[in-house]
XYZ file of C-alpha atoms in Angstrom:
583
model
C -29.935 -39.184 11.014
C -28.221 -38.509 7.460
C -31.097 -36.863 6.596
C -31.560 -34.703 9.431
C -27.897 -33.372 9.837
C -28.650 -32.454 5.905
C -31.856 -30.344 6.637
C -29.566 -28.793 9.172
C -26.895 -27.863 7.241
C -29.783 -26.223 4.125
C -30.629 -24.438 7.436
C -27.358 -23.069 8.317
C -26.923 -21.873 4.614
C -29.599 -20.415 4.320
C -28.806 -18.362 8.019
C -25.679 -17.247 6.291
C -27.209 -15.898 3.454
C -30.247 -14.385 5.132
C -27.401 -12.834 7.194
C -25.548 -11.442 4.592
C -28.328 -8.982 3.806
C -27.949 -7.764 6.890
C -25.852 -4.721 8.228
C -22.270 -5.921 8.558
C -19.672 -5.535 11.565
C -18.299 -2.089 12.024
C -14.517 -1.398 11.412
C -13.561 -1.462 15.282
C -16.107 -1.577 18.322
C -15.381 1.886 19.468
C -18.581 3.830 19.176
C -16.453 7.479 18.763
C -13.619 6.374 16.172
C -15.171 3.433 14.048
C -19.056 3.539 13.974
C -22.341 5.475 16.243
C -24.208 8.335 16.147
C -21.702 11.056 17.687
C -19.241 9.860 14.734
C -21.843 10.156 11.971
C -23.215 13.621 13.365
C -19.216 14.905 13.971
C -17.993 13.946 9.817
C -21.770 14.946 8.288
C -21.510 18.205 10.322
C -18.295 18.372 8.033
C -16.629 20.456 10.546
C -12.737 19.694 9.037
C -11.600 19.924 5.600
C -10.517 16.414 5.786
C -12.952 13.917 7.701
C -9.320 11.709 8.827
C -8.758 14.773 11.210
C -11.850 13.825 13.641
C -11.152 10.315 13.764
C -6.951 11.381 14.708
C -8.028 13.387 17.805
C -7.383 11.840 21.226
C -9.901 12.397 23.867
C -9.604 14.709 26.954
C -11.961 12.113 29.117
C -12.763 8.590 29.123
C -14.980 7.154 26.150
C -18.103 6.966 29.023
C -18.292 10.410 29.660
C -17.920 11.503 25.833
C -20.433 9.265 25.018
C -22.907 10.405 27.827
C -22.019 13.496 27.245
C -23.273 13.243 24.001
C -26.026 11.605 24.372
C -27.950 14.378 26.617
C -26.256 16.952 23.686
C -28.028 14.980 20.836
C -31.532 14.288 23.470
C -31.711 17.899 24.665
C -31.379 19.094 20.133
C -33.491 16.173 19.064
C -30.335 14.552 17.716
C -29.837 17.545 15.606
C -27.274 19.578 17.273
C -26.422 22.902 15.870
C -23.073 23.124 14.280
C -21.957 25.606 17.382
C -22.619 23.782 19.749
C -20.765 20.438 18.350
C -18.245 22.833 17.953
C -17.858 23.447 21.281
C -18.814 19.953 22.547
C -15.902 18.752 20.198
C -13.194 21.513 21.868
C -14.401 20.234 25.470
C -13.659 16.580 25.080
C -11.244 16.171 21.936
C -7.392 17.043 21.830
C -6.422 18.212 18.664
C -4.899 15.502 16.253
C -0.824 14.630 16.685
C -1.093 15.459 19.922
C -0.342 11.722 21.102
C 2.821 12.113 19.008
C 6.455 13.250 19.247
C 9.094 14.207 16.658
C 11.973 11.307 16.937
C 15.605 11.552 15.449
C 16.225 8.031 14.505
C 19.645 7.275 17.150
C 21.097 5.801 13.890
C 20.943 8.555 11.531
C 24.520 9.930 10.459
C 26.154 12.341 8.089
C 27.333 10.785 4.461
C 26.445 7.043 3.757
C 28.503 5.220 1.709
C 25.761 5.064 -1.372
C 25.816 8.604 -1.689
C 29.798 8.171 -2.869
C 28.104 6.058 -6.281
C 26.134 9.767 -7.533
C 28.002 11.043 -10.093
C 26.015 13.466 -11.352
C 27.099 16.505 -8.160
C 23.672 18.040 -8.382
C 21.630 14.998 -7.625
C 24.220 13.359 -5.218
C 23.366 16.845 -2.957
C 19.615 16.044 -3.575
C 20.017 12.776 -2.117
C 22.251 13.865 0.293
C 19.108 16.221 1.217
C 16.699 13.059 0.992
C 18.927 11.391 3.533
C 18.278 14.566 5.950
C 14.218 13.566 5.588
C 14.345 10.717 7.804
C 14.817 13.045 10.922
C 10.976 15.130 9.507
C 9.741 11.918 9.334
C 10.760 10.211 12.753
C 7.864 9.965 15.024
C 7.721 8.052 18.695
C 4.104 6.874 20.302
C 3.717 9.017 23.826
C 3.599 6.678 27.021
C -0.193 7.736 27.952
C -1.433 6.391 24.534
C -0.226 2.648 26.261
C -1.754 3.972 29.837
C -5.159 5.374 28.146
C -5.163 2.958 25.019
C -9.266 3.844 24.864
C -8.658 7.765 24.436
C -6.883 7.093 20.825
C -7.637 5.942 18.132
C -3.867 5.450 17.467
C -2.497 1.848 17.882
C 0.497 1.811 20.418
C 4.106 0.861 18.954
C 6.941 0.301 21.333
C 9.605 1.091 18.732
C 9.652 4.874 17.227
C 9.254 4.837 13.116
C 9.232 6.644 10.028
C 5.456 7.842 8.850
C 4.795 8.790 4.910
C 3.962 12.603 6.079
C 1.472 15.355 5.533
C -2.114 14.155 6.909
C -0.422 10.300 7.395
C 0.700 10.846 11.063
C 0.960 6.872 11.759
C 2.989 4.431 9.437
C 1.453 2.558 7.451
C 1.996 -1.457 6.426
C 2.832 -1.060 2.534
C 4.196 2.220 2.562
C 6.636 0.974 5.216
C 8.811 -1.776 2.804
C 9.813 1.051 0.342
C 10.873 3.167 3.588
C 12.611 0.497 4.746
C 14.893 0.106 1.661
C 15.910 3.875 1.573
C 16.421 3.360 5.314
C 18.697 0.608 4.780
C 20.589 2.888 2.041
C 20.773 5.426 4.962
C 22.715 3.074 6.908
C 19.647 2.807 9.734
C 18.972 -0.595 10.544
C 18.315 -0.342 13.845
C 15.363 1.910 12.697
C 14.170 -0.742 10.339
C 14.607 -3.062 12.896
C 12.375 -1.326 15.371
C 9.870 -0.786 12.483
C 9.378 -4.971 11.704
C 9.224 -4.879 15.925
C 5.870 -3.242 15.647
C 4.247 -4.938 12.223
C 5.537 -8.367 13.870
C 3.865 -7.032 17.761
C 0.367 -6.105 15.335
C 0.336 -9.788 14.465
C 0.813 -11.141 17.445
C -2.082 -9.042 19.104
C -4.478 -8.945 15.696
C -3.574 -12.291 13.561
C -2.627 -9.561 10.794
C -1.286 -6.235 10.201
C -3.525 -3.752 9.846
C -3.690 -1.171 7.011
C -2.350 1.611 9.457
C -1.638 1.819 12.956
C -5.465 3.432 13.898
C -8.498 1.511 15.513
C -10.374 2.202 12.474
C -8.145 0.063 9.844
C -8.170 -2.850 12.111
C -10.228 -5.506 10.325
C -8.102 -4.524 6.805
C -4.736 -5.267 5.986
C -2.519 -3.752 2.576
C -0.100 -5.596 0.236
C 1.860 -8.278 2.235
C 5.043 -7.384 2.319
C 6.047 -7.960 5.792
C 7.984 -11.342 5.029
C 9.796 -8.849 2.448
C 10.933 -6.518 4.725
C 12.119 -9.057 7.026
C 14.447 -10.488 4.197
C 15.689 -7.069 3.376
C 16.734 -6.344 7.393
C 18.626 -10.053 7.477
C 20.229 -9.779 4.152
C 21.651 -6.254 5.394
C 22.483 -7.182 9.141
C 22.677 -11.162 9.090
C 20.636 -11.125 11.771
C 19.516 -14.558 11.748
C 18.572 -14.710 15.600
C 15.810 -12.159 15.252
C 14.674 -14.313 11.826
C 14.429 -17.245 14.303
C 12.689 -15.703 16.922
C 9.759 -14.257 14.312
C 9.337 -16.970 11.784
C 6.326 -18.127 13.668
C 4.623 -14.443 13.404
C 5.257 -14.338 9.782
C 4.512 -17.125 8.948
C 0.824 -16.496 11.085
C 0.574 -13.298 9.157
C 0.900 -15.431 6.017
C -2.037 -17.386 7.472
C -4.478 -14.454 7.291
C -4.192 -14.086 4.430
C -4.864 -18.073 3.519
C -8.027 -18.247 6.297
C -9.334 -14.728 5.051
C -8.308 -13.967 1.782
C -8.506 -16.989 -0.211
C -10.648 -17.558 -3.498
C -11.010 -20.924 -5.210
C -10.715 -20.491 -9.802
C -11.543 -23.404 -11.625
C -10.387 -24.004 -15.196
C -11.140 -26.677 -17.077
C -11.145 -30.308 -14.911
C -8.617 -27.765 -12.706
C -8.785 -25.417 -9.786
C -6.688 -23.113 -8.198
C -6.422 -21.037 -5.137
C -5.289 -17.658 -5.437
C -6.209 -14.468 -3.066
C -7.805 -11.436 -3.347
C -8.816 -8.579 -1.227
C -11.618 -8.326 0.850
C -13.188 -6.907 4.068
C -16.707 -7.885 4.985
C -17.194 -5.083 7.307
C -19.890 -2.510 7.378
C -20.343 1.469 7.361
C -18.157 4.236 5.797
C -14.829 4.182 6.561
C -14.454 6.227 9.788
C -11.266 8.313 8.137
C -13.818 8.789 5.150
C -17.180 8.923 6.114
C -19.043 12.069 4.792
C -17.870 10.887 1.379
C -18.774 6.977 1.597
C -22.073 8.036 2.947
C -22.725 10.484 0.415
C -21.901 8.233 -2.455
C -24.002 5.306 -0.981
C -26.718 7.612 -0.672
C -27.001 7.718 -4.839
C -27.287 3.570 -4.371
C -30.422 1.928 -2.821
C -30.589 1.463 0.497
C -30.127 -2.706 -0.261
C -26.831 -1.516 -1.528
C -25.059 0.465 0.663
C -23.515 -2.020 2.852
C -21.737 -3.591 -0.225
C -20.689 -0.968 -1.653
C -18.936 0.392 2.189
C -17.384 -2.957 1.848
C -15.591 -3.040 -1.586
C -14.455 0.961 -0.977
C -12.772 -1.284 2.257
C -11.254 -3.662 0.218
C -10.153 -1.375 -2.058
C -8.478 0.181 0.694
C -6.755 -3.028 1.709
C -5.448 -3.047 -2.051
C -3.358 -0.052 -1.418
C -5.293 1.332 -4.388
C -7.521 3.628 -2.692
C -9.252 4.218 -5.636
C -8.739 2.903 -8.814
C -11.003 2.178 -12.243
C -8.691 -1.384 -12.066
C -11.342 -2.298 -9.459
C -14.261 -0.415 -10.926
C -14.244 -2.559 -14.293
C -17.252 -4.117 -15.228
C -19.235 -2.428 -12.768
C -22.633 -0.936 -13.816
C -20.182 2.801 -15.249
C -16.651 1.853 -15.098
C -15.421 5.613 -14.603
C -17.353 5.816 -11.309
C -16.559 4.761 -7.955
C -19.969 3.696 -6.823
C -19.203 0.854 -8.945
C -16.496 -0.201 -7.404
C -16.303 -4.367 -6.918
C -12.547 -4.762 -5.941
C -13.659 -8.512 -4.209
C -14.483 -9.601 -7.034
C -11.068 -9.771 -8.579
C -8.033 -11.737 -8.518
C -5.029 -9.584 -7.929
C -2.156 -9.881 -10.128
C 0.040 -7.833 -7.589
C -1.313 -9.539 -4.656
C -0.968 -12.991 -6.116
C 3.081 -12.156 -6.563
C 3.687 -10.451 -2.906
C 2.303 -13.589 -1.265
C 4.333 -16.045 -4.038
C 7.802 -13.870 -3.227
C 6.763 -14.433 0.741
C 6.219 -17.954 0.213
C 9.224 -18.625 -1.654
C 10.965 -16.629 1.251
C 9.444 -18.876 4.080
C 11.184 -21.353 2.375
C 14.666 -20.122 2.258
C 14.261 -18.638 5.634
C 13.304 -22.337 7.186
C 15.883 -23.850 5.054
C 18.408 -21.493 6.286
C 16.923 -22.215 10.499
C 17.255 -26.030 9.399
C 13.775 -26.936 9.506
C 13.131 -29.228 6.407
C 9.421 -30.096 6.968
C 8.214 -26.346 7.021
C 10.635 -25.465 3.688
C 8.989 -27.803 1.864
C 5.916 -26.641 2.982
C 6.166 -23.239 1.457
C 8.157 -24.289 -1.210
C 4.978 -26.700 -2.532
C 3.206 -23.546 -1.964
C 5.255 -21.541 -3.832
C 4.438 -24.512 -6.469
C 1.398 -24.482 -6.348
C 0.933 -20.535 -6.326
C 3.161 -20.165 -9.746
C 1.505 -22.850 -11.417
C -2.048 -20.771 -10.492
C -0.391 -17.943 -12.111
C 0.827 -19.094 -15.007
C -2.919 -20.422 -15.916
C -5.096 -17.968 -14.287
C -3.252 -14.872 -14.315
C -0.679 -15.051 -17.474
C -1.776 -13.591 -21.155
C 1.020 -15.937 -23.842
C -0.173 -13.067 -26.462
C 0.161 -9.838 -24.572
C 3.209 -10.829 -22.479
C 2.027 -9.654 -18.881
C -0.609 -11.055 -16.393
C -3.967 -9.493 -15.791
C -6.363 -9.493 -12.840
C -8.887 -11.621 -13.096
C -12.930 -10.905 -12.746
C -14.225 -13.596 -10.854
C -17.979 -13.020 -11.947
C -17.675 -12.508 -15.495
C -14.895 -15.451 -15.526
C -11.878 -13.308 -17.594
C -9.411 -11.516 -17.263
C -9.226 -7.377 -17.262
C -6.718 -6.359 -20.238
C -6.437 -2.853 -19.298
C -3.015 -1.186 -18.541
C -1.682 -1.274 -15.213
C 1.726 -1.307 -14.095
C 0.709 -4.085 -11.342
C 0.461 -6.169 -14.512
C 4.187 -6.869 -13.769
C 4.153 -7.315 -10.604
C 5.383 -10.889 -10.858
C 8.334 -10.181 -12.502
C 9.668 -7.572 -9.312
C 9.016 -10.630 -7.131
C 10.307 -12.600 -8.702
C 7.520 -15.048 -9.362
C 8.523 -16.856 -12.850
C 9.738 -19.566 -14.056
C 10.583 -18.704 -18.067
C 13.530 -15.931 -17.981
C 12.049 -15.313 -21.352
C 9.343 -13.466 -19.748
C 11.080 -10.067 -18.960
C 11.516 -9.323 -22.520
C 7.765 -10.430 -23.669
C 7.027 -8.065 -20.759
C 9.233 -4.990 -22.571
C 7.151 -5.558 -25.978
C 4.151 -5.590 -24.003
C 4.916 -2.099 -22.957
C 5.728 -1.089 -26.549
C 2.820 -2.775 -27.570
C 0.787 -0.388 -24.368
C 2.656 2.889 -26.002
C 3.674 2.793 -21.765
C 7.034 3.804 -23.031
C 6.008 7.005 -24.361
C 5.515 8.853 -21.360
C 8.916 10.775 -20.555
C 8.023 11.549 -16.690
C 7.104 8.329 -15.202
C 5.112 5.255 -15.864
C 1.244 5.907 -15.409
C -0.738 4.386 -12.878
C -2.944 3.369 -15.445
C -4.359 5.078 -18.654
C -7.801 5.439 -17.806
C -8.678 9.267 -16.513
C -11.422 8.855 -13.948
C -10.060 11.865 -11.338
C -9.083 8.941 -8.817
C -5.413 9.061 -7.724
C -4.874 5.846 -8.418
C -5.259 6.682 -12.344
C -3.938 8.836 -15.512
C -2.534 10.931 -15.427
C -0.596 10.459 -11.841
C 2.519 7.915 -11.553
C 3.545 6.674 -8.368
C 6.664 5.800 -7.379
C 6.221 2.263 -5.896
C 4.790 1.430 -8.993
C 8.257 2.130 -11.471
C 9.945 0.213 -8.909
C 8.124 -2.684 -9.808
C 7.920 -2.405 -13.588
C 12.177 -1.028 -12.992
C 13.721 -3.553 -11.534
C 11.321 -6.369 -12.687
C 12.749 -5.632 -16.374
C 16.226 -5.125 -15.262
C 16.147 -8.642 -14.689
C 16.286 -9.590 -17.872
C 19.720 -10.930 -19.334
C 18.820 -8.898 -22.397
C 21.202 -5.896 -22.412
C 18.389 -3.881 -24.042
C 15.656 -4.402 -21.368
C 17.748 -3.748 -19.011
C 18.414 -0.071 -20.875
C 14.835 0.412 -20.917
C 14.897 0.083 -17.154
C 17.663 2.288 -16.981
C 15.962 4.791 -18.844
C 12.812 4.187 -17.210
C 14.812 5.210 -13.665
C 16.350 8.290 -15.936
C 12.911 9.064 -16.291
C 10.924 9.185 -12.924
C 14.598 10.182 -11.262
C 14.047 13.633 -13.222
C 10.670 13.875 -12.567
C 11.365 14.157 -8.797
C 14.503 16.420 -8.817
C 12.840 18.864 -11.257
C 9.813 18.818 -9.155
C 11.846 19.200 -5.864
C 13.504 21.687 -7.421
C 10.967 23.776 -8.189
C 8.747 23.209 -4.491
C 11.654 21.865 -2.076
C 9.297 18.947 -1.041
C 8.869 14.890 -2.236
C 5.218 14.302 -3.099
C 3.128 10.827 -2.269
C 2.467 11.031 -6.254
C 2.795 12.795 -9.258
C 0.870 14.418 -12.411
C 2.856 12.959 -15.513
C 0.664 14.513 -18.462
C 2.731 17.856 -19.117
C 5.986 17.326 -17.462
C 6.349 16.443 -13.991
C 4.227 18.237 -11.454
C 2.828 17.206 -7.944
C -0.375 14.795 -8.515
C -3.890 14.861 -7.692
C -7.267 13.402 -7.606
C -8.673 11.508 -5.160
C -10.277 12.126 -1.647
C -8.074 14.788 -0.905
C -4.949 16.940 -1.604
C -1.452 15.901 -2.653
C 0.773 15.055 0.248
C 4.111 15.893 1.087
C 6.610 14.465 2.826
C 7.274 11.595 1.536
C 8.003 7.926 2.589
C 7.590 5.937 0.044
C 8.716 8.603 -2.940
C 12.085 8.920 -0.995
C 12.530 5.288 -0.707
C 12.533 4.706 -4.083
C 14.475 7.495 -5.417
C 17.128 6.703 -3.061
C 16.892 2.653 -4.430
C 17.163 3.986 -7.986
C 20.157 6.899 -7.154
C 22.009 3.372 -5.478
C 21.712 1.255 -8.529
C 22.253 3.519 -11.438
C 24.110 6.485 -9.451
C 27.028 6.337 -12.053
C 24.634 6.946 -15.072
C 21.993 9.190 -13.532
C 21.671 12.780 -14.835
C 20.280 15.893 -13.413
C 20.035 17.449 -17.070
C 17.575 18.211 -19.684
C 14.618 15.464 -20.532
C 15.223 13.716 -24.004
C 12.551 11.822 -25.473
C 12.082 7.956 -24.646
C 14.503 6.104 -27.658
C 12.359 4.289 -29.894
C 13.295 0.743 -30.326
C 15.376 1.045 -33.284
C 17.433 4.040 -31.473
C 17.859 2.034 -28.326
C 20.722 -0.270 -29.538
C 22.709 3.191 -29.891
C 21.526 4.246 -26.422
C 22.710 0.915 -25.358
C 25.894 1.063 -26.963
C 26.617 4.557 -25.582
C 25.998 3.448 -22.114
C 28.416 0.670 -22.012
C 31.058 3.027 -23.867
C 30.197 5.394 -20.632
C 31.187 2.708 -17.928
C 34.599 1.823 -19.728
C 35.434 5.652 -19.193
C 37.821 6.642 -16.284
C 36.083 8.516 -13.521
């Protein structure tokens, strides 16, 4: 029998990887919003500027009929319908996009929170003040037919209204939403941030994960895990330890995901270690994307394609939608056909899931379960120790990603490279400062409107010359850490810098961007699959996080170049001089 049961497993084996040349799964099984021939003909047709506006519009009639409908439309053209009449096939049986949608005032929002009362500088205490008034743009509240008619949207129900990013992002979205959260908290709105984890935590239960959005089509891909994050934030601002009890099971399933789905296995030496990385083995363009995923698979061979639709996924899932970090020793690493972002280990990733394990921890110490702290703490453990030999560079002072097929590690700049040092996710204090020489050393600190996403120019957003603000939060307050008056100076003037950036910016278009250009003074970014947005989320969480913590310091005025090292012991000296000052 032994050697029966081992011809059947060589069988099994090589089913899977017989199967794996195959065409994947589709995004979602709905044969209008995630994969078919009436979604291929609508986005090739090219009808919309932006191919996300196709897949956002509800339908007038049940899925059946559209389909059927079709059907005899694409039989009677020999499945080449003329661009008219799609038109007016389209007009018949599609709503136009928001429509499933309402405006919401958050019930929480008031005049004046307290934070506001810590700006000194008058100018940018009215900007914030003006930041504050966003929220009620931004509130938006699912309509009761999208949970009677789930299978005419491609928009995922929430109970709980929320706050979306803006422009063409009408739903929230799972990263996004942690930065939002903290401005909201600012704001004095916890019963919106509360509603807010309601519907991530409601996603788990019903999916096993959050998805990267709340649409059909971003259902088998997730984004940065910060969910455990957020719930930390809410409890730390409310004490609401009952709804921590009542969840810890969800988030601690969610954390499970990403174990079960995620996980990749690094040996060094006699040693392994299991670490995560993104990935979504799912097939096809991305519905919100499609005429540009199929026209770049189409310079690929066929054999190709369905990797390729895969690793723009995952990519996707990494919240850096697109990015050379992931296209790095890929056949050309300035193009995104050779993008291969499975095939690395995530320093950013690596620290989200170490913060949310140390979390777990306190949270089940703090519900008095023993068993399950020490579970997460050994996790926690084991996760550090991974990073510290996988991930960490002794010389350079940061951690890198690492290329799991060439076996070592990608030096190039990214501010994700201290990632572990926001979540806290080290166990030498030392490191903060070897982190500040490494951006000397990376000539990061000679940009005067915001830390680049990276310094590689490739015309993807996620690249030089654009800065994003979720990104100097990260490389902010991980140095302002440090116990080293100086680093922490550096953060300060890292804030000044990216604070001014915004404010001039606003000042100039009266709007908060998703990103911005930071090659010749601060302007609203670009690159990418399509234009800047406004609005926005994430941009106004952070400046609002930054206006909190250095409020008394901030200024409104005139740029001044970064100090060099030698000048920032007078900077330093100056700024303490400043707080002993009456007010």
């Amino acid at each position: 029998m032994p050697g029966r049961t081992w011809e059947l497993c060589l069988l099994l084996l090589l089913g899977l990887v017989l199967g794996s040349q195959e065409a994947l799964p589709p995004p979602c099984e709905s044969q209008i919003y995630c994969h078919g021939e009436l979604l291929h003909q609508v986005q090739m047709a090219k009808l919309y500027r932006d191919d996300k506006q196709f897949v956002d519009m509800p339908l007038s009639s049940a899925p059946e009929q559209v389909l059927q409908r079709f059907q005899e439309l694409a039989n009677a053209h020999n499945h080449s319908i003329p661009q008219q009449e799609l038109q007016g096939f389209l007009k018949e049986h599609f709503q136009a996009m928001g429509q499933e949608l309402q405006p919401w005032t958050p019930e929480d929002w008031k005049d004046s929170p307290q934070f506001l009362q810590k700006i000194s500088d008058l100018k940018l205490r009215a900007w914030a003040g003006q930041l504050h008034q966003l929220w009620k743009k931004l509130g938006k509240k699912v309509k009761p037919e999208v949970l009677r008619h789930p299978e005419r949207f491609s928009l995922i129900y929430s109970q709980h209204p929320f706050i979306v990013p803006g422009g063409r992002f009408l739903e929230f979205y799972y990263w996004d939403s942690y930065w939002v959260m903290e401005g909201l908290l600012l704001s004095e709105m916890p019963e919106t941030v509360k509603g807010m984890l309601q519907n991530f935590l409601d996603l788990v239960q019903t999916y096993g994960h959050v998805p990267n959005g709340a649409r059909v089509y971003y259902l088998q891909r997730s984004q940065p895990p910060l969910l455990t994050l957020m719930m930390d934030r809410y409890v730390t601002h409310t004490n609401d330890i009952a709804f921590l009890r009542d969840n810890i099971g969800t988030l601690a399933l969610e954390l499970d995901f990403w174990t079960e789905n995620r996980s990749v296995s690094v040996s060094l030496g006699e040693k392994s270690y299991v670490l995560n990385r993104y990935y979504v083995p799912y097939g096809g363009p991305r519905p919100e994307s499609y005429s540009k995923d199929a026209e770049l698979a189409a310079t690929l061979p066929e054999g190709d394609r369905e990797a390729l639709w895969a690793e723009l996924k995952a990519g996707a899932e990494s919240g850096w939608d697109f990015s050379s970090r992931w296209f790095v020793g890929g056949p050309n690493p300035n193009l995104l056909s050779s993008i291969r972002t499975s095939k690395f280990v995530p320093v950013d990733l690596n620290a989200f899931l170490c913060q949310a394990e140390e979390l777990m921890s306190k949270f089940y110490t703090s519900l008095g379960n023993d068993s399950q702290a020490t579970k997460y703490r050994n996790l926690w453990e084991q996760r550090l120790a991974a990073l510290q030999a996988i991930l960490w560079d002794e010389e350079k002072g940061a951690w890198f990603d690492y290329d799991l097929e060439n076996g070592k590690k990608n030096q190039e700049f990214y501010p994700s490279n201290l990632a572990p040092l926001w979540a806290g996710c080290f166990s030498d204090p030392g490191v903060v400062d070897k982190a500040l020489k490494y951006l000397e050393d990376s000539k990061i600190l000679t940009y005067q409107y915001g830390i680049p996403t990276s310094l590689w120019k490739t015309g993807q957003q996620w690249d030089f010359p654009n800065a994003w603000a979720p990104l100097q939060d990260m490389v902010i307050r991980g140095l302002a850490k440090s116990p080293s008056p100086r680093t922490q100076e550096v953060a300060f003037q890292l804030a000044q810098n990216w604070i001014r950036t915004n404010f001039d910016v606003y000042s100039q278009k009266s709007a908060m961007y998703e990103k911005y250009d930071i090659s010749n003074g601060g302007q609203p970014g670009g690159g990418g699959e399509y234009e800047v947005q406004e609005g926005f989320g994430w941009t106004n969480g952070v400046a609002l996080m930054l206006l909190d913590r250095y409020g008394a310091r901030l200024s409104s005025g005139t740029p001044t170049a970064f100090p060099e090292p030698h000048c920032l012991a007078a900077a330093l000296l100056l700024g303490l001089l400043l707080r002993f000052l009456p007010q």
